[in-house]
Amino acid sequence: MLPRLLVLQCALALALVSSGCATSSRGLARQSAEPDYCVPAQSLRDDSARGLDVEAPLPESPGLQGRFTRQDLLLAHAAGVLVPLEVLARLTPGTDTQAQRDALLRDIELRLLLFSTTLSSVSAELECEARRTAQMASLLDAKETRRQTLLTVSSIVVGALTTTVTAISNDDRANDIIDITGGAVGAGLGLAALFSSPSLDFEHPRNLLADIWRQPAHSADFPASLWFVLSHKDFSNAQRYPIRHNVRARWVASGYVEETGGDAPYFGRGGRYTLDALQTRANMLGELQAAVRLIHQNLQVLLTKLVTVSRQGD
């Protein structure tokens, strides 16, 4: 009778663990049911920027080279304002050219505003996806914490029950069986807590990390103007490699992924993620977002010089 009681109590403890984990898994599945949550509702392509080629030489701009650096001119080329800037630089001050100057400045302003909103849009999408990933990591961590707690409590219950039953039993043979059974169950619960690796299915059909890893000449997900900047080495600090190359290199150097890790779920449409993998993906998205946002500094320098040029014509 006593061994049967012990087995019944152990089975109840394991059932509690299983039911708790199953409930958490269903909740996590519901949370990850919106893989397109961060995808823009409307995808707009700027056809004027689709022909940008990193390998093509920068158009000659003699009237601008004395006022702007090569990086300024490359950014102007990416934003589509290089030609109107050249026309503006050739205009001589006077009332007859003021209307044309104002029109050119409005065109340049609108195009730079479009480029700025492009940076902000991509940055917002990366931040949204990073937060979605971090939220799933937090939920999975909470699920594992709950599971560890249940396993620990169950192990304590089994140990206490084993001690109690053997203390009140006078049957040495039964006590041996109870000790062995209780020890085995307790060890099993301990091993389950030690070697558990929770995971979940996490989908991301639109994946901005993919092109950074694969380094294509043209990107299907990034706007062409932004991809031009990310792909040109002149925009990096050392100007040896492009920004996209440096971001990828940092991922490898940080241990997020191996150099040959192209088959990792980070760069596909999704897959089975562990807690560590979710945290890694969130970190990679955060680093890419920072790289995109820093391009605003280059834009600020160009705008500052443009203000100076526009004042000279007043």
CSV table of C-alpha atoms in Angstrom, one decimal:
chain,number,residue,atom,x,y,z
A,1,MET,CA,0.0,0.0,0.0
A,2,LEU,CA,2.8,2.4,1.0
A,3,PRO,CA,4.8,2.0,-2.3
A,4,ARG,CA,1.6,2.6,-4.2
A,5,LEU,CA,0.9,5.8,-2.3
A,6,LEU,CA,4.4,7.0,-3.2
A,7,VAL,CA,4.0,6.2,-6.9
A,8,LEU,CA,0.7,8.0,-6.8
A,9,GLN,CA,2.2,11.1,-5.3
A,10,CYS,CA,5.1,11.1,-7.8
A,11,ALA,CA,2.7,10.8,-10.7
A,12,LEU,CA,0.7,13.8,-9.4
A,13,ALA,CA,3.9,15.9,-9.1
A,14,LEU,CA,4.8,15.1,-12.7
A,15,ALA,CA,1.3,15.8,-13.9
A,16,LEU,CA,1.5,19.3,-12.3
A,17,VAL,CA,4.8,20.0,-14.1
A,18,SER,CA,3.4,18.8,-17.5
A,19,SER,CA,0.1,20.8,-17.2
A,20,GLY,CA,2.0,24.0,-16.2
A,21,CYS,CA,4.3,23.7,-19.2
A,22,ALA,CA,1.5,22.9,-21.6
A,23,THR,CA,-0.5,26.0,-20.5
A,24,SER,CA,2.6,28.2,-21.0
A,25,SER,CA,3.3,26.7,-24.4
A,26,ARG,CA,-0.2,27.5,-25.6
A,27,GLY,CA,0.2,31.1,-24.5
A,28,LEU,CA,3.5,31.4,-26.3
A,29,ALA,CA,2.0,30.0,-29.5
A,30,ARG,CA,-0.7,32.7,-29.4
A,31,GLN,CA,1.9,35.4,-28.8
A,32,SER,CA,3.9,34.4,-31.9
A,33,ALA,CA,0.8,34.1,-34.1
A,34,GLU,CA,1.5,37.6,-35.7
A,35,PRO,CA,4.7,37.2,-37.7
A,36,ASP,CA,3.8,40.2,-39.8
A,37,TYR,CA,3.2,42.5,-36.9
A,38,CYS,CA,6.2,44.7,-37.7
A,39,VAL,CA,5.9,44.6,-41.5
A,40,PRO,CA,4.9,48.0,-43.0
A,41,ALA,CA,1.2,48.0,-44.0
A,42,GLN,CA,2.2,49.6,-47.4
A,43,SER,CA,5.4,49.0,-49.2
A,44,LEU,CA,6.5,52.0,-51.3
A,45,ARG,CA,9.4,51.8,-53.7
A,46,ASP,CA,11.2,54.9,-54.9
A,47,ASP,CA,11.8,54.2,-58.5
A,48,SER,CA,14.2,57.1,-58.9
A,49,ALA,CA,16.6,55.3,-56.5
A,50,ARG,CA,16.4,51.8,-58.0
A,51,GLY,CA,19.3,52.4,-60.4
A,52,LEU,CA,21.8,53.2,-57.7
A,53,ASP,CA,25.0,51.2,-58.2
A,54,VAL,CA,27.8,51.1,-55.7
A,55,GLU,CA,30.4,50.1,-58.3
A,56,ALA,CA,29.4,53.0,-60.7
A,57,PRO,CA,31.7,56.0,-60.5
A,58,LEU,CA,30.2,59.1,-58.8
A,59,PRO,CA,29.1,61.7,-61.4
A,60,GLU,CA,31.5,64.6,-61.8
A,61,SER,CA,30.4,67.7,-59.9
A,62,PRO,CA,33.1,70.4,-60.2
A,63,GLY,CA,30.8,73.1,-58.8
A,64,LEU,CA,30.2,71.1,-55.6
A,65,GLN,CA,33.6,69.5,-54.9
A,66,GLY,CA,34.9,72.6,-53.2
A,67,ARG,CA,31.9,72.9,-50.9
A,68,PHE,CA,31.1,69.2,-50.1
A,69,THR,CA,33.1,66.2,-49.3
A,70,ARG,CA,33.0,63.0,-51.3
A,71,GLN,CA,30.8,61.4,-48.6
A,72,ASP,CA,28.4,64.4,-48.8
A,73,LEU,CA,28.1,63.9,-52.6
A,74,LEU,CA,27.6,60.2,-52.3
A,75,LEU,CA,24.8,60.8,-49.8
A,76,ALA,CA,23.3,63.4,-52.0
A,77,HIS,CA,23.5,60.9,-54.9
A,78,ALA,CA,21.7,58.3,-52.8
A,79,ALA,CA,19.0,60.7,-51.8
A,80,GLY,CA,18.5,61.9,-55.4
A,81,VAL,CA,19.6,65.5,-54.8
A,82,LEU,CA,22.9,65.6,-56.6
A,83,VAL,CA,21.6,66.9,-59.9
A,84,PRO,CA,19.5,69.7,-58.3
A,85,LEU,CA,22.5,70.6,-56.1
A,86,GLU,CA,24.6,71.0,-59.2
A,87,VAL,CA,22.0,73.3,-60.8
A,88,LEU,CA,21.7,75.3,-57.6
A,89,ALA,CA,25.5,75.8,-57.5
A,90,ARG,CA,25.6,77.1,-61.0
A,91,LEU,CA,23.0,79.8,-60.4
A,92,THR,CA,24.2,83.3,-60.0
A,93,PRO,CA,22.6,85.5,-57.4
A,94,GLY,CA,19.9,87.8,-58.8
A,95,THR,CA,16.2,88.4,-58.8
A,96,ASP,CA,15.7,86.6,-62.1
A,97,THR,CA,17.0,83.4,-60.6
A,98,GLN,CA,15.4,83.6,-57.2
A,99,ALA,CA,12.3,81.7,-58.2
A,100,GLN,CA,14.3,78.9,-59.7
A,101,ARG,CA,16.6,78.8,-56.6
A,102,ASP,CA,13.5,78.5,-54.4
A,103,ALA,CA,12.1,75.7,-56.5
A,104,LEU,CA,15.4,73.8,-56.4
A,105,LEU,CA,15.6,74.2,-52.6
A,106,ARG,CA,12.1,72.9,-52.1
A,107,ASP,CA,12.9,69.9,-54.3
A,108,ILE,CA,16.1,69.2,-52.4
A,109,GLU,CA,14.3,69.6,-49.1
A,110,LEU,CA,11.5,67.2,-50.0
A,111,ARG,CA,14.0,64.6,-51.2
A,112,LEU,CA,16.1,64.8,-48.1
A,113,LEU,CA,13.0,64.6,-46.0
A,114,LEU,CA,12.0,61.4,-47.9
A,115,PHE,CA,15.5,60.0,-47.2
A,116,SER,CA,15.2,60.9,-43.6
A,117,THR,CA,11.8,59.2,-43.2
A,118,THR,CA,13.2,56.2,-45.0
A,119,LEU,CA,15.9,55.9,-42.3
A,120,SER,CA,13.3,56.4,-39.6
A,121,SER,CA,10.9,53.8,-41.1
A,122,VAL,CA,13.5,51.1,-41.4
A,123,SER,CA,14.8,51.9,-37.9
A,124,ALA,CA,11.3,51.7,-36.5
A,125,GLU,CA,10.7,48.3,-38.2
A,126,LEU,CA,14.0,47.0,-36.7
A,127,GLU,CA,13.1,48.2,-33.2
A,128,CYS,CA,9.6,46.7,-33.5
A,129,GLU,CA,11.0,43.3,-34.5
A,130,ALA,CA,13.7,43.5,-31.8
A,131,ARG,CA,11.0,44.1,-29.2
A,132,ARG,CA,8.8,41.4,-30.5
A,133,THR,CA,11.7,39.0,-30.3
A,134,ALA,CA,12.7,40.2,-26.8
A,135,GLN,CA,9.1,39.7,-25.7
A,136,MET,CA,9.0,36.1,-26.9
A,137,ALA,CA,12.4,35.6,-25.1
A,138,SER,CA,10.9,37.0,-21.9
A,139,LEU,CA,7.8,34.8,-22.1
A,140,LEU,CA,9.9,31.7,-22.8
A,141,ASP,CA,12.1,32.6,-19.9
A,142,ALA,CA,9.1,32.9,-17.6
A,143,LYS,CA,7.8,29.6,-18.9
A,144,GLU,CA,11.2,27.9,-18.1
A,145,THR,CA,11.3,29.6,-14.6
A,146,ARG,CA,7.9,28.2,-13.8
A,147,ARG,CA,8.9,24.8,-15.0
A,148,GLN,CA,12.1,24.9,-12.9
A,149,THR,CA,10.1,25.9,-9.9
A,150,LEU,CA,7.6,23.1,-10.4
A,151,LEU,CA,10.4,20.5,-10.8
A,152,THR,CA,12.1,21.8,-7.7
A,153,VAL,CA,8.9,21.7,-5.6
A,154,SER,CA,8.1,18.2,-7.0
A,155,SER,CA,11.6,17.0,-6.1
A,156,ILE,CA,11.2,18.3,-2.5
A,157,VAL,CA,7.8,16.7,-2.2
A,158,VAL,CA,9.1,13.3,-3.4
A,159,GLY,CA,12.1,13.5,-1.0
A,160,ALA,CA,9.9,14.5,2.0
A,161,LEU,CA,7.3,11.8,1.1
A,162,THR,CA,10.0,9.2,0.8
A,163,THR,CA,11.4,10.1,4.3
A,164,THR,CA,8.0,10.2,5.9
A,165,VAL,CA,6.9,6.9,4.5
A,166,THR,CA,10.1,5.0,5.5
A,167,ALA,CA,9.9,6.5,8.9
A,168,ILE,CA,6.4,5.1,9.6
A,169,SER,CA,7.0,1.8,7.9
A,170,ASN,CA,8.3,-1.3,9.8
A,171,ASP,CA,8.8,-3.3,6.6
A,172,ASP,CA,12.5,-3.2,5.7
A,173,ARG,CA,11.9,-4.6,2.2
A,174,ALA,CA,9.2,-2.0,1.5
A,175,ASN,CA,11.5,0.7,2.9
A,176,ASP,CA,14.2,-0.4,0.5
A,177,ILE,CA,11.8,-0.2,-2.5
A,178,ILE,CA,10.5,3.2,-1.4
A,179,ASP,CA,14.1,4.5,-1.0
A,180,ILE,CA,15.1,3.3,-4.4
A,181,THR,CA,11.9,4.6,-6.1
A,182,GLY,CA,12.0,7.9,-4.3
A,183,GLY,CA,15.7,8.4,-5.2
A,184,ALA,CA,15.1,7.5,-8.8
A,185,VAL,CA,12.2,9.9,-9.1
A,186,GLY,CA,14.0,12.7,-7.4
A,187,ALA,CA,17.1,12.2,-9.6
A,188,GLY,CA,14.9,12.2,-12.7
A,189,LEU,CA,13.3,15.5,-11.6
A,190,GLY,CA,16.7,17.0,-10.9
A,191,LEU,CA,18.0,16.0,-14.3
A,192,ALA,CA,14.9,17.3,-16.0
A,193,ALA,CA,15.5,20.7,-14.4
A,194,LEU,CA,19.2,20.6,-15.2
A,195,PHE,CA,19.1,19.6,-18.9
A,196,SER,CA,15.9,21.2,-20.0
A,197,SER,CA,16.1,23.5,-23.1
A,198,PRO,CA,12.8,25.2,-23.8
A,199,SER,CA,12.1,26.3,-27.4
A,200,LEU,CA,9.3,27.6,-29.6
A,201,ASP,CA,8.4,28.2,-33.2
A,202,PHE,CA,9.1,31.8,-34.1
A,203,GLU,CA,8.3,33.1,-37.6
A,204,HIS,CA,9.6,36.2,-39.4
A,205,PRO,CA,8.7,36.1,-43.1
A,206,ARG,CA,10.2,39.5,-43.8
A,207,ASN,CA,13.7,39.3,-42.4
A,208,LEU,CA,16.0,42.4,-42.6
A,209,LEU,CA,18.9,40.4,-41.1
A,210,ALA,CA,19.0,38.1,-44.2
A,211,ASP,CA,20.5,40.6,-46.7
A,212,ILE,CA,23.0,41.9,-44.2
A,213,TRP,CA,24.3,38.3,-43.8
A,214,ARG,CA,24.2,37.4,-47.5
A,215,GLN,CA,25.5,40.8,-48.8
A,216,PRO,CA,23.7,40.9,-52.2
A,217,ALA,CA,24.4,43.7,-54.6
A,218,HIS,CA,20.8,44.8,-54.5
A,219,SER,CA,18.3,44.2,-51.6
A,220,ALA,CA,14.7,43.2,-52.0
A,221,ASP,CA,13.8,44.3,-48.5
A,222,PHE,CA,15.9,47.5,-47.9
A,223,PRO,CA,15.0,50.7,-49.8
A,224,ALA,CA,17.5,51.2,-52.6
A,225,SER,CA,18.8,54.6,-51.3
A,226,LEU,CA,19.5,53.1,-47.8
A,227,TRP,CA,21.1,49.9,-49.3
A,228,PHE,CA,23.4,52.1,-51.4
A,229,VAL,CA,24.7,53.9,-48.2
A,230,LEU,CA,25.0,50.6,-46.3
A,231,SER,CA,26.9,49.1,-49.2
A,232,HIS,CA,29.4,51.9,-49.8
A,233,LYS,CA,32.7,51.8,-47.9
A,234,ASP,CA,33.0,55.6,-47.8
A,235,PHE,CA,30.2,55.8,-45.2
A,236,SER,CA,32.1,53.7,-42.6
A,237,ASN,CA,34.6,55.2,-40.2
A,238,ALA,CA,37.7,53.5,-41.6
A,239,GLN,CA,36.4,53.5,-45.1
A,240,ARG,CA,37.8,50.1,-45.8
A,241,TYR,CA,34.6,48.1,-45.8
A,242,PRO,CA,30.9,49.1,-46.1
A,243,ILE,CA,28.7,49.4,-43.1
A,244,ARG,CA,26.8,46.2,-43.9
A,245,HIS,CA,30.1,44.2,-43.9
A,246,ASN,CA,31.1,45.7,-40.6
A,247,VAL,CA,27.7,44.8,-39.0
A,248,ARG,CA,28.1,41.2,-40.2
A,249,ALA,CA,31.6,41.0,-38.9
A,250,ARG,CA,30.5,42.3,-35.5
A,251,TRP,CA,27.9,39.5,-35.3
A,252,VAL,CA,30.6,36.9,-35.9
A,253,ALA,CA,33.1,38.5,-33.6
A,254,SER,CA,30.5,38.8,-30.8
A,255,GLY,CA,29.8,35.0,-31.1
A,256,TYR,CA,26.2,35.5,-32.2
A,257,VAL,CA,26.7,33.2,-35.2
A,258,GLU,CA,29.6,31.3,-36.8
A,259,GLU,CA,31.1,32.4,-40.1
A,260,THR,CA,29.5,29.4,-41.8
A,261,GLY,CA,26.2,29.9,-40.0
A,262,GLY,CA,24.1,30.8,-43.0
A,263,ASP,CA,21.6,28.1,-42.2
A,264,ALA,CA,20.8,29.5,-38.8
A,265,PRO,CA,17.1,30.5,-38.2
A,266,TYR,CA,18.1,34.1,-37.9
A,267,PHE,CA,18.5,34.5,-41.6
A,268,GLY,CA,15.5,32.6,-42.9
A,269,ARG,CA,11.7,32.9,-42.5
A,270,GLY,CA,11.8,31.5,-39.0
A,271,GLY,CA,12.2,28.2,-37.2
A,272,ARG,CA,12.7,26.6,-33.8
A,273,TYR,CA,14.2,29.1,-31.3
A,274,THR,CA,15.7,28.5,-27.9
A,275,LEU,CA,15.9,31.3,-25.3
A,276,ASP,CA,19.5,32.0,-26.2
A,277,ALA,CA,18.7,32.2,-29.9
A,278,LEU,CA,15.8,34.6,-29.3
A,279,GLN,CA,18.1,36.9,-27.2
A,280,THR,CA,20.8,36.7,-29.9
A,281,ARG,CA,18.3,37.7,-32.6
A,282,ALA,CA,17.2,40.6,-30.6
A,283,ASN,CA,20.8,41.8,-30.1
A,284,MET,CA,21.5,41.5,-33.8
A,285,LEU,CA,18.5,43.5,-34.7
A,286,GLY,CA,19.5,46.2,-32.2
A,287,GLU,CA,23.0,46.5,-33.7
A,288,LEU,CA,21.6,46.8,-37.2
A,289,GLN,CA,19.1,49.4,-36.0
A,290,ALA,CA,22.0,51.4,-34.5
A,291,ALA,CA,23.9,51.3,-37.7
A,292,VAL,CA,20.9,52.6,-39.7
A,293,ARG,CA,20.2,55.4,-37.2
A,294,LEU,CA,23.8,56.6,-37.2
A,295,ILE,CA,23.3,57.6,-40.9
A,296,HIS,CA,21.3,60.5,-39.6
A,297,GLN,CA,24.7,62.0,-38.6
A,298,ASN,CA,25.8,62.0,-42.2
A,299,LEU,CA,22.5,63.6,-43.2
A,300,GLN,CA,22.9,66.3,-40.6
A,301,VAL,CA,26.3,67.3,-41.9
A,302,LEU,CA,24.9,67.5,-45.5
A,303,LEU,CA,22.0,69.6,-44.3
A,304,THR,CA,24.2,72.0,-42.4
A,305,LYS,CA,26.4,72.6,-45.5
A,306,LEU,CA,23.3,73.0,-47.6
A,307,VAL,CA,22.0,75.7,-45.3
A,308,THR,CA,25.2,77.6,-45.8
A,309,VAL,CA,25.0,77.3,-49.6
A,310,SER,CA,21.4,78.5,-49.6
A,311,ARG,CA,22.3,81.5,-47.5
A,312,GLN,CA,25.0,82.5,-49.9
A,313,GLY,CA,22.4,82.9,-52.6
A,314,ASP,CA,20.2,85.3,-50.6
